[in-house]
Tab-separated table of C-alpha atoms in Angstrom:
chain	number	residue	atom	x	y	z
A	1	UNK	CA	29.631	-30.619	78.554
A	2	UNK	CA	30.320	-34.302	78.698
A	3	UNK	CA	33.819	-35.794	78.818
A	4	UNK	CA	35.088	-38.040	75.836
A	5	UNK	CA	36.146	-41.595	77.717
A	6	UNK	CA	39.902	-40.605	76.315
A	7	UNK	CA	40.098	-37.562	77.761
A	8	UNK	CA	38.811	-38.889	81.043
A	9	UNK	CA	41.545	-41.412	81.135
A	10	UNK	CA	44.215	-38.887	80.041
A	11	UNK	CA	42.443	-36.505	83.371
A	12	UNK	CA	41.564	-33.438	81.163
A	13	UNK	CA	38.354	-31.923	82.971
A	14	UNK	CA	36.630	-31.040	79.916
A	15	UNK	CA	37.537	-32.020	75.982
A	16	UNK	CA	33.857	-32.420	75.158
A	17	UNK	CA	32.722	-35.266	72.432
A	18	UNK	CA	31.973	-33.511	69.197
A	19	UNK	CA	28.235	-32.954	68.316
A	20	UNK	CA	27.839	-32.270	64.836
A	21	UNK	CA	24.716	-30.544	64.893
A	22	UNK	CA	25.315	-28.504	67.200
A	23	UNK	CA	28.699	-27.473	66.018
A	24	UNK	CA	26.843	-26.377	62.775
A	25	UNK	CA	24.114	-24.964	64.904
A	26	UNK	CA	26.967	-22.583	66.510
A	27	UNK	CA	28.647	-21.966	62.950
A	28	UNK	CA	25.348	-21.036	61.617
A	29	UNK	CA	24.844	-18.617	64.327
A	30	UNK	CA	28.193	-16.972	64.087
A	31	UNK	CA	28.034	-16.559	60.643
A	32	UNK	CA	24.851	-14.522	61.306
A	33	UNK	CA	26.467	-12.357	63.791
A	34	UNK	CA	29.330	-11.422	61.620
A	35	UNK	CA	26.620	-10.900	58.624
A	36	UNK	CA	24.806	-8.419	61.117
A	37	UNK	CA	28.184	-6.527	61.975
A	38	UNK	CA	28.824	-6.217	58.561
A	39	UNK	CA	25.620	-4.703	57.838
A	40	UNK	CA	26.809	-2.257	59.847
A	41	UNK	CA	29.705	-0.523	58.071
A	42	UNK	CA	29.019	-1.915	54.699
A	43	UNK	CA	26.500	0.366	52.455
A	44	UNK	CA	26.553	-1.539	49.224
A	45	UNK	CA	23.346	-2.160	47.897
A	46	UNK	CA	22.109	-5.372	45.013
A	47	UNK	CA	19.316	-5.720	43.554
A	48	UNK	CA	17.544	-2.738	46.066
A	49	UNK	CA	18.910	-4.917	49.114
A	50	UNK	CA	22.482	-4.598	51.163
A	51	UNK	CA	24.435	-6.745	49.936
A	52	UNK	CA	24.654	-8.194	53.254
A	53	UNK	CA	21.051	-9.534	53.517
A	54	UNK	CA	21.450	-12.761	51.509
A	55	UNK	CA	24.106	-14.360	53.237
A	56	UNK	CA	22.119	-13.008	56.658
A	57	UNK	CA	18.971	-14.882	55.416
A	58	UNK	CA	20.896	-18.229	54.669
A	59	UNK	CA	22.678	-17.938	57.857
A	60	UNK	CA	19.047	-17.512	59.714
A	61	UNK	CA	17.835	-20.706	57.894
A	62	UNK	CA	21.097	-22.614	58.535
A	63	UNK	CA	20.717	-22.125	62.414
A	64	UNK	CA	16.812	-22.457	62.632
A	65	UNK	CA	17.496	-25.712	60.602
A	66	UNK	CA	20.573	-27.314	62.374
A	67	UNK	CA	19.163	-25.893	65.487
A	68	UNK	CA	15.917	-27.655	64.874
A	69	UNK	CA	18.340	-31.049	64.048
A	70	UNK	CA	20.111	-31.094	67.032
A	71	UNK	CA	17.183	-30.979	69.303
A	72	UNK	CA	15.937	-33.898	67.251
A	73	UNK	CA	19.428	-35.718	67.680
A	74	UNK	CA	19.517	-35.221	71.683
A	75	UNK	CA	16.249	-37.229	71.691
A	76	UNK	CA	17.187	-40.091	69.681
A	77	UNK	CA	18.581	-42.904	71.163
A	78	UNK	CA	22.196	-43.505	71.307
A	79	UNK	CA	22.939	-46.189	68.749
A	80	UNK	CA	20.892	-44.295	66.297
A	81	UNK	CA	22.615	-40.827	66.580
A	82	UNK	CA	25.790	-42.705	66.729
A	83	UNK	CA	25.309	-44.343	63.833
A	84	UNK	CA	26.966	-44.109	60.603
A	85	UNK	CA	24.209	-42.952	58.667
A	86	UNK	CA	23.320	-39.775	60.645
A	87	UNK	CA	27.435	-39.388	61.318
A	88	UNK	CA	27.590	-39.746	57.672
A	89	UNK	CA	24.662	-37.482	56.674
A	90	UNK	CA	25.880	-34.696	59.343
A	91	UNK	CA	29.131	-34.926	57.298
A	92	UNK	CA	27.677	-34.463	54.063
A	93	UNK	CA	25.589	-31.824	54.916
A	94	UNK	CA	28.650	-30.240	56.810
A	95	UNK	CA	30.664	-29.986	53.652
A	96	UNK	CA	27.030	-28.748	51.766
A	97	UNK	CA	26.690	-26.254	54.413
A	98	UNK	CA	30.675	-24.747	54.406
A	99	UNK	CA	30.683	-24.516	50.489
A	100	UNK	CA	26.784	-22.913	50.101
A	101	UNK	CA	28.091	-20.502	52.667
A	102	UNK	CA	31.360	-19.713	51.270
A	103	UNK	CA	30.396	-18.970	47.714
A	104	UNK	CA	27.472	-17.161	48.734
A	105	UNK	CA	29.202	-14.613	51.303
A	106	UNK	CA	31.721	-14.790	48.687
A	107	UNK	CA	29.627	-13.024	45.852
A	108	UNK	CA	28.145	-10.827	48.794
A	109	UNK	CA	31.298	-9.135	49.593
A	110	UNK	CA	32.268	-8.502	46.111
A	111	UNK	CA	28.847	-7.009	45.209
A	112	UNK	CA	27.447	-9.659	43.126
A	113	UNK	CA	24.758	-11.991	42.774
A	114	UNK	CA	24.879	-15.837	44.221
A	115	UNK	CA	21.530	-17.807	42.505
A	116	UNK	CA	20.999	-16.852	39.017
A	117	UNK	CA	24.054	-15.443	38.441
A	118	UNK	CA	24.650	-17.867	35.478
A	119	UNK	CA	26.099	-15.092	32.926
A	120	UNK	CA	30.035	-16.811	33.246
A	121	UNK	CA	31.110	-20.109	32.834
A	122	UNK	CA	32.309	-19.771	36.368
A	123	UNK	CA	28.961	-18.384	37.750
A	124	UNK	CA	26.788	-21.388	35.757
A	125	UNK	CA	29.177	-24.076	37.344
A	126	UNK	CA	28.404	-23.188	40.397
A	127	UNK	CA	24.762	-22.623	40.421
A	128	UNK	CA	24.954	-26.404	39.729
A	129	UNK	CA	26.867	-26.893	42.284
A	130	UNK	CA	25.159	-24.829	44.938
A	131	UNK	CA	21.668	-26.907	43.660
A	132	UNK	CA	23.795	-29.896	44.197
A	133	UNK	CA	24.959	-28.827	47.563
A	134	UNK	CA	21.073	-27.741	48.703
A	135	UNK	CA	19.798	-31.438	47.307
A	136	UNK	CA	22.523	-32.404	49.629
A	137	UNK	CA	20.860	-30.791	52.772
A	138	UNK	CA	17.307	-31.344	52.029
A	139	UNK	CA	17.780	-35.193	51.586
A	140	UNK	CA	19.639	-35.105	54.551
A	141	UNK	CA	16.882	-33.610	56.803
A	142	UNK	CA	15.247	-36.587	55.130
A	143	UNK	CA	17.163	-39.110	56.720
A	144	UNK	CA	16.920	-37.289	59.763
A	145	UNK	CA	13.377	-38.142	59.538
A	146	UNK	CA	13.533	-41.636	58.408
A	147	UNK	CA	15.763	-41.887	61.451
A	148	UNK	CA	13.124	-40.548	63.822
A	149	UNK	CA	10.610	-42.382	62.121
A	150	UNK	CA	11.937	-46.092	62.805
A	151	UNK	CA	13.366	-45.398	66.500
A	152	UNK	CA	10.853	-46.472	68.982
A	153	UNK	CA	13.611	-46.360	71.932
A	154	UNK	CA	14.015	-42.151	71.187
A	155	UNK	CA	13.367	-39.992	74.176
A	156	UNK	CA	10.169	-38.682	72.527
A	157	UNK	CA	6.465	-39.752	73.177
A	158	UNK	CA	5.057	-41.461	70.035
A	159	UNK	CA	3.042	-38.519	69.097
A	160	UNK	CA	6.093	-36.045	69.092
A	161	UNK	CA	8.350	-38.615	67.358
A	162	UNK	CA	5.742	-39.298	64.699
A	163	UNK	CA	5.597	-35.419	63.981
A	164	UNK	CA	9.004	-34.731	64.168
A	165	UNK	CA	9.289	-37.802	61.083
A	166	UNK	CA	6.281	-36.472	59.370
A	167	UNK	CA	7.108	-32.980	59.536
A	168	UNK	CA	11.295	-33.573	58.241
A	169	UNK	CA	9.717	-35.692	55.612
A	170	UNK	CA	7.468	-33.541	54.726
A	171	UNK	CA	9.915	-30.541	54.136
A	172	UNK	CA	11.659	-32.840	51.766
A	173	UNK	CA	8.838	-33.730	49.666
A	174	UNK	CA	7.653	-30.164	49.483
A	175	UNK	CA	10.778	-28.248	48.921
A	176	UNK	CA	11.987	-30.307	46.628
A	177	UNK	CA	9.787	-29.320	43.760
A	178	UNK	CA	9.213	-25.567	44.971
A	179	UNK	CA	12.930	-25.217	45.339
A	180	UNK	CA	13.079	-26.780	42.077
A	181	UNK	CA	10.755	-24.473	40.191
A	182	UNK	CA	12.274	-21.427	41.858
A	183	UNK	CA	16.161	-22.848	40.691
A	184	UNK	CA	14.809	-23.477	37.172
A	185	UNK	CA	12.562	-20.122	36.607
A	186	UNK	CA	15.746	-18.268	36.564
A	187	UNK	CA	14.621	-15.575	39.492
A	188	UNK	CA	12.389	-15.689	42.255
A	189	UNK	CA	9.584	-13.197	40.314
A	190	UNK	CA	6.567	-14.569	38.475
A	191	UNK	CA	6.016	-11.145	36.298
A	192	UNK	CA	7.592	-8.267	36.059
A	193	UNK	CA	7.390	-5.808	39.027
A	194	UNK	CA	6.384	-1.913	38.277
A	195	UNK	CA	9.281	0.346	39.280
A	196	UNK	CA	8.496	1.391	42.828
A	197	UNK	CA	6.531	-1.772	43.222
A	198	UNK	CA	6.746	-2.282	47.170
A	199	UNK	CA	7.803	-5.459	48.793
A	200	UNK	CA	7.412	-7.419	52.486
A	201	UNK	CA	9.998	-5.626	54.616
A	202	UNK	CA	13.204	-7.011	55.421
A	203	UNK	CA	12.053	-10.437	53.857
A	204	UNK	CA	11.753	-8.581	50.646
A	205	UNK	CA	8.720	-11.249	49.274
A	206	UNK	CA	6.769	-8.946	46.563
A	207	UNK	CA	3.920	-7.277	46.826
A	208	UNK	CA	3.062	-6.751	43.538
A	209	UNK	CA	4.147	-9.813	41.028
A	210	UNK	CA	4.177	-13.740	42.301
A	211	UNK	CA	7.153	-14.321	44.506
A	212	UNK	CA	7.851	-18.035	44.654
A	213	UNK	CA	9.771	-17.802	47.991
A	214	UNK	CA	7.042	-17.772	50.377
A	215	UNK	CA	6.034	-21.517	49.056
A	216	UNK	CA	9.748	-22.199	49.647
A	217	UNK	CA	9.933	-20.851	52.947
A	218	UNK	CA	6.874	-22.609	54.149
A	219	UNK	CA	7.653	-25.405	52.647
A	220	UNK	CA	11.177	-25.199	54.119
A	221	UNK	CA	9.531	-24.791	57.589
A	222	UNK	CA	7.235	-27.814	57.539
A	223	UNK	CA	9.938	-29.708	59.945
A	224	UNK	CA	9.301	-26.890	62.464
A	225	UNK	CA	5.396	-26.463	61.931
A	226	UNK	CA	4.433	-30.007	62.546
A	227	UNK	CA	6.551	-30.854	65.683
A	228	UNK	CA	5.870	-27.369	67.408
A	229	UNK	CA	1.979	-28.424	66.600
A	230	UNK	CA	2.153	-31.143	68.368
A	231	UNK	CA	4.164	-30.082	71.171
A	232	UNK	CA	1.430	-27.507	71.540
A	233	UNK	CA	-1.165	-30.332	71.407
A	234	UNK	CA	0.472	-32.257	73.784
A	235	UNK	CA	1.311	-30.042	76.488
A	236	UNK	CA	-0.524	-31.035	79.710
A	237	UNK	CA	0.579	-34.478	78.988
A	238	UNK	CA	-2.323	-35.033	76.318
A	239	UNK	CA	-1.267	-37.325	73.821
A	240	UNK	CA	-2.095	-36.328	69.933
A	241	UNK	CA	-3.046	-39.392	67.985
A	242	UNK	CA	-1.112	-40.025	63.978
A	243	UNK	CA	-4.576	-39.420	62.420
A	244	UNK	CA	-4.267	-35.306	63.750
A	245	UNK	CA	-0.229	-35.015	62.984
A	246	UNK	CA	-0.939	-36.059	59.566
A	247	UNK	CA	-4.344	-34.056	59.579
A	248	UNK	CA	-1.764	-31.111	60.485
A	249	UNK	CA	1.070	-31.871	57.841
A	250	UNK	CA	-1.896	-32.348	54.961
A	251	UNK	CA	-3.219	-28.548	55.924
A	252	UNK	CA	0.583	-27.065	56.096
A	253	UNK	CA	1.055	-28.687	52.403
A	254	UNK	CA	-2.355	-27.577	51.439
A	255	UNK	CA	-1.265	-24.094	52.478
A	256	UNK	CA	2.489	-24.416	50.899
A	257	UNK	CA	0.521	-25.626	47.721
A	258	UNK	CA	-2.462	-22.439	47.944
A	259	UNK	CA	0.853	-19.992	47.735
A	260	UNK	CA	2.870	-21.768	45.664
A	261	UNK	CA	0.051	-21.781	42.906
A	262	UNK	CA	-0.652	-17.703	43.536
A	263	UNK	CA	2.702	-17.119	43.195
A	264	UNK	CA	2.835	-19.069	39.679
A	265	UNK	CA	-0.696	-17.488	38.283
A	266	UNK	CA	2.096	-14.457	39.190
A	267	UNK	CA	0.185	-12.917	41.967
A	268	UNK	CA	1.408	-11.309	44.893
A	269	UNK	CA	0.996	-13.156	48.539
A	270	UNK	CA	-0.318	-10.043	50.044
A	271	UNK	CA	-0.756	-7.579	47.468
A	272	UNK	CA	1.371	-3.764	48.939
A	273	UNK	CA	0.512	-1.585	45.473
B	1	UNK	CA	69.619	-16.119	49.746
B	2	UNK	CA	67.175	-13.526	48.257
B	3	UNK	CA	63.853	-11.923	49.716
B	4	UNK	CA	62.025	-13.796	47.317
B	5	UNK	CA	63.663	-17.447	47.533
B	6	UNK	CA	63.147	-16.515	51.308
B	7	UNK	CA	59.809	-15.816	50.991
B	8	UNK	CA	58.937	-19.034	49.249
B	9	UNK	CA	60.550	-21.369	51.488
B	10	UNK	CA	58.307	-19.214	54.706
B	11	UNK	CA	55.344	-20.229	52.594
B	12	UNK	CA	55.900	-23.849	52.315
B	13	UNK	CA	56.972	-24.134	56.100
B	14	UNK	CA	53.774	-22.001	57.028
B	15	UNK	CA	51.752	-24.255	54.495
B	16	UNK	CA	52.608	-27.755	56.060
B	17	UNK	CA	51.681	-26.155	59.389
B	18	UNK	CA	48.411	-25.398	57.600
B	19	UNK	CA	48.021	-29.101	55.744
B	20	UNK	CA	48.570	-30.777	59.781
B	21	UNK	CA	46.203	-28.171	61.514
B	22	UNK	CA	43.227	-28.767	58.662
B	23	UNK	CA	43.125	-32.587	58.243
B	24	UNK	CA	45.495	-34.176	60.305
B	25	UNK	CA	44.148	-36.001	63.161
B	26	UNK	CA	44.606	-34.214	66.488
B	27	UNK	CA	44.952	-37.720	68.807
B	28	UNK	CA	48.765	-37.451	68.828
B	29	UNK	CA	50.360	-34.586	71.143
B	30	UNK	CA	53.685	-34.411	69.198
B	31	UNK	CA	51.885	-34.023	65.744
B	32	UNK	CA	49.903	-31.436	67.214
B	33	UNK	CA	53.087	-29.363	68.431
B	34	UNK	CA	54.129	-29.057	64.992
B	35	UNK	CA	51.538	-26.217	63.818
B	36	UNK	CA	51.399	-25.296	67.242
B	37	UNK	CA	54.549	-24.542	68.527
B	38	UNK	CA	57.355	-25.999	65.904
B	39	UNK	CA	56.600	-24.502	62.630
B	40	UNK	CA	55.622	-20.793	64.429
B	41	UNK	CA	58.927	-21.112	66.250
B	42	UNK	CA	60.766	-21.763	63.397
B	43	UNK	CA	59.089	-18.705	61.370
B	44	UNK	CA	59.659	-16.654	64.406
B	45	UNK	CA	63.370	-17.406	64.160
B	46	UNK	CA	63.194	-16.119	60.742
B	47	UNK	CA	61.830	-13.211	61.331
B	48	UNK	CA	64.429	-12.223	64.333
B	49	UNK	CA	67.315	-13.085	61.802
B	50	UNK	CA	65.421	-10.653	59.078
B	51	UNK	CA	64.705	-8.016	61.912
B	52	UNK	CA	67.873	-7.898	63.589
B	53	UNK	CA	70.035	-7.590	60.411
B	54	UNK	CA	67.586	-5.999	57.723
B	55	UNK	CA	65.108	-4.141	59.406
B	56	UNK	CA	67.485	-1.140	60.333
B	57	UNK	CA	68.454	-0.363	56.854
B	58	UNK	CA	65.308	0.272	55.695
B	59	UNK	CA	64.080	3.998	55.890
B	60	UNK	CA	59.778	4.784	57.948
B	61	UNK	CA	58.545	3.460	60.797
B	62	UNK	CA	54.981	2.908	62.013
B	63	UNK	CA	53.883	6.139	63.055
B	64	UNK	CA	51.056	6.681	60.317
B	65	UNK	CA	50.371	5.042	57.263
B	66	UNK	CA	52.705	7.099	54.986
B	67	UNK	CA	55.354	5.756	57.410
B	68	UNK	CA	54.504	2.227	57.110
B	69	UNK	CA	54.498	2.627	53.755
B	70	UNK	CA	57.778	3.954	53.320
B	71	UNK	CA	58.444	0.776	55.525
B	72	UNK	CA	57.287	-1.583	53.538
B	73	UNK	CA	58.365	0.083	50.365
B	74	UNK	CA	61.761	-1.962	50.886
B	75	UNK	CA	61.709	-5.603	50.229
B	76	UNK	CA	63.021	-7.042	53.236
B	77	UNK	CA	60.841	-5.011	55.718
B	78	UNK	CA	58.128	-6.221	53.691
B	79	UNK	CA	59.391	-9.831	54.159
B	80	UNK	CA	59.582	-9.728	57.708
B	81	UNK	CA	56.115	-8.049	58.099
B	82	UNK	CA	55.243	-11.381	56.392
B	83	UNK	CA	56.677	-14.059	57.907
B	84	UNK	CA	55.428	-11.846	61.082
B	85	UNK	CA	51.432	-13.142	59.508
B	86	UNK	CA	52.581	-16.705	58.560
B	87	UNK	CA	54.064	-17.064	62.289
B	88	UNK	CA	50.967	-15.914	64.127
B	89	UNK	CA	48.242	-16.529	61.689
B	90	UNK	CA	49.596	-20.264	62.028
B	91	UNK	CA	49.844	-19.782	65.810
B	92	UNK	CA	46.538	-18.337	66.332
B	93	UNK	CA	45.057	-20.918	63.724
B	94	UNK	CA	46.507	-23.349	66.203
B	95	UNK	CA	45.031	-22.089	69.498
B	96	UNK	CA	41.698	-21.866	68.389
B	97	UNK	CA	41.733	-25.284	66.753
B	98	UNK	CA	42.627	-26.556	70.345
B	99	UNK	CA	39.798	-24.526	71.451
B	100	UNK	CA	36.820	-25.520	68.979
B	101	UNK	CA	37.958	-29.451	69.998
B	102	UNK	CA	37.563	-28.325	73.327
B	103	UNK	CA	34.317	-27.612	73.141
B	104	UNK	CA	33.392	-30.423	70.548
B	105	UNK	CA	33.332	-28.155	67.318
B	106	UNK	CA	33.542	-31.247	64.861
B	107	UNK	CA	36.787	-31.465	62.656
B	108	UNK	CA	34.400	-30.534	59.262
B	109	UNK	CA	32.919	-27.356	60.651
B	110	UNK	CA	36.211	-26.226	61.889
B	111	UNK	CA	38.224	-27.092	58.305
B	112	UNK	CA	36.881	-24.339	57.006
B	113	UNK	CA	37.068	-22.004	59.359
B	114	UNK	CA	40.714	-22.577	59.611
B	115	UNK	CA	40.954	-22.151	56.157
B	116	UNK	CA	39.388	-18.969	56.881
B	117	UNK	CA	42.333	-18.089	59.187
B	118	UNK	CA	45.020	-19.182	57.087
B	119	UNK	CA	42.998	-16.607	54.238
B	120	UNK	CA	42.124	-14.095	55.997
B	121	UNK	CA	43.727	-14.173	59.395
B	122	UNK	CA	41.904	-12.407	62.067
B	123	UNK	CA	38.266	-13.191	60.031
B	124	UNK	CA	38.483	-16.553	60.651
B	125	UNK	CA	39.754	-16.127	64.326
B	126	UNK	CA	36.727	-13.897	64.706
B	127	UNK	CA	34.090	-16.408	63.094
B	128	UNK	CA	36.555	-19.409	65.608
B	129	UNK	CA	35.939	-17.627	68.564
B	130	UNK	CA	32.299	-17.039	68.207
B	131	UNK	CA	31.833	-20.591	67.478
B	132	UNK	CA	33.733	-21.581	70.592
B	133	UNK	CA	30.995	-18.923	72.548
B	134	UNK	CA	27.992	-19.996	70.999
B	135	UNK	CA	29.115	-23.541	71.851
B	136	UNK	CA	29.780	-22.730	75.564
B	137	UNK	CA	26.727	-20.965	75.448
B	138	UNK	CA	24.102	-23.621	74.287
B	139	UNK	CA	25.658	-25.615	76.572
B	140	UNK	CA	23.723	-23.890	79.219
B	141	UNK	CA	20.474	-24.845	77.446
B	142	UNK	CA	19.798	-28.370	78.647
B	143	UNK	CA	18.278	-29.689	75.460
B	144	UNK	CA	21.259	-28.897	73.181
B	145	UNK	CA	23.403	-31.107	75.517
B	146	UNK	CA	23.733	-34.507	73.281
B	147	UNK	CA	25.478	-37.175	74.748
B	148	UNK	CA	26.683	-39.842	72.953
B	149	UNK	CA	26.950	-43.495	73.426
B	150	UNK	CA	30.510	-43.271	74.181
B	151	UNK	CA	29.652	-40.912	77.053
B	152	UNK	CA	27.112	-43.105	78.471
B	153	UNK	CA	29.845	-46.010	78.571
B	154	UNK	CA	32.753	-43.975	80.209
B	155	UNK	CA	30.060	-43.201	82.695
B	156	UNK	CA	30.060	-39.443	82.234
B	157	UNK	CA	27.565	-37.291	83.994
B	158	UNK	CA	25.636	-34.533	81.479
């Protein structure tokens, strides 16, 4: 860990200088521990799943998303991730990130729904809310990317940097309108599912009726498809040119598009019976 | 005074240890005492005065739950065994606070989790403390280390 200048002066060995990434990285990941252990004792079931799952999921994305942020942060030069717009976004998405968290394990532990669960006054508020709160984050990965985008001094070679930028920006411009359509469309089904219809296991994605979250989790996942692409491309010390990282975004959006439109025409992604 | 009067005035001390710990800034060393060591000292007081002159009157004990109970069934036990949670939850609330900073756990990530503690005591202490390990643990992993400007001036090493 590194030592803050004030502790140095004051001789502590090692008060380390706050990373928020990283910090959310960790909270993510705890959260997803304790969601595990409680998986454990509790046998409530909603909706077919333990009530449990949900908040596991989230927690998942939370740490494979701040995870992926942090690595981008270490490699961005100083000034930049020391700046107030990334402090500022971190903050932002930190508050996004507590309050999507809370409510949702929230509702989990008392056996009800989080999304769609607009039948109160109390339940409809926050469903804005939460949308509010996951705007929050997605622009935020945004910035991220605008960030990466227009910092030539970050430890990255150009090929990496220009994927990492394509690939965060990319994530927001698809998940905003498949996130959309799935918060408006009042559940995540296209169709109505026979009883005993199966579904993906452990993801629970349908296998009989369109499911619009595997558009949202691709989508979602286009700032760690693009990068790991071109790390892939450019190990050996090849370099990959712009012209094949946006080649590579324009197929991941042509696939997040192919499923998002089965999933509408109320199809399943892989059809189970 | 009365349990309940007594009671109040616990949760107001207990809640101004709670208001420094959350969002006050942690730079000054006597400010920091204060949810640390002050305020839980002070509760801890209380509950030796409550122990020492109500506890004996009241009938149970703590050998099984019906005992506890029976305990708890009088007002002032039940008192005590809660300024006994404002002292510690406060205390403990304060330790790992000092730990997460440690570690650079920023103050927003660990506002809540306190909050969590001051709720639901040993939840949040659970969630603190795994955030404190995961933090020590990515450490290890070279590419999570992120350095900051003000670390490259003070001329720390990585």
């Amino acid at each position: 860990m590194t030592v803050s200048p004030v502790a140095a002066r004051r001789g502590a060995a090692t008060a380390a200088v706050p990373s928020g990434m990283a910090s959310l990285t960790a909270a993510s990941a705890a959260l997803l521990l304790l969601c595990l252990a409680w998986a454990a004792v509790d046998p409530r079931t909603i909706g077919g799943d333990g009530v449990w799952l949900k908040p596991a999921k989230f927690a998942l994305s939370f740490v494979v998303t701040f995870g992926t942020l942090a690595l981008v942060e270490a490699r961005l030069s100083r000034g930049v991730a020391d700046g107030w717009l990334l402090r500022g976004t971190t903050a932002a998405m930190s508050v996004a990130f507590a309050f999507e968290m809370a409510y949702i394990v929230w509702r989990a532990a008392r056996g009800e729904a989080s999304h769609f669960n607009v039948g109160t006054e109390f339940g409809a508020l926050m469903y804005q809310l939460m949308g509010l709160g996951a705007l929050v984050l997605v622009l935020g990965i945004g910035v991220y990317g605008v960030a990466a985008l227009r910092d030539t001094a970050a430890r990255m070679t150009p090929g990496l940097r220009w994927a990492v930028a394509v690939g965060l920006i990319l994530t927001v411009i698809l998940t905003l309108p498949t996130a959309g359509f799935l918060g408006g469309n009042g559940g995540h089904l296209v169709g109505t599912p026979p009883p005993g219809g199966r579904s993906w296991p452990l993801l629970g994605w349908s296998g009989t009726v369109g499911d619009l979250r595997p558009a949202h989790f691709l989508a979602l996942h286009a700032m760690q498809a693009v990068p790991l692409y071109a790390l892939w491309r450019e190990r050996g010390g090849r370099e990959i040119t712009r012209t094949e990282v946006a080649g590579a975004a324009a197929a991941w959006a042509l696939l997040t598009v192919l499923v998002f439109a089965i999933a509408i025409a109320g199809y399943p992604l892989i059809p189970l019976g | 005074m009365s349990a309940d009067a007594l009671f109040g005035q616990a949760g107001q001390i207990a809640l101004l240890g709670w208001a420094i710990l959350i969002a006050g800034p942690r730079r000054y060393a006597w400010l920091n005492a204060v949810p640390a060591l002050v305020l839980p000292a002070i509760l801890s007081g209380l509950y030796a005065m409550l122990v020492l002159s109500r506890f004996w009157a009241a009938e149970g004990g703590f050998g099984s739950i019906a005992d506890v109970r029976r305990l708890f069934a009088d007002d002032w036990a039940l008192l005590a065994g809660w300024v006994h949670y404002l002292a510690f939850d406060l205390m403990i609330g304060a330790v790992v606070a000092a730990r997460m900073d440690r570690v650079g756990v920023t103050r927003l990530v660990q506002a809540p989790v306190l909050v969590l503690v001051f709720l639901l005591g040993p939840l949040g202490a659970l969630l603190a403390l795994l955030i404190e390990a995961l933090r020590r643990a990515a450490d290890g992993f070279p590419s999570l280390r992120t350095p900051t400007l003000s670390a490259d001036l003070s001329g720390a090493t990585r």
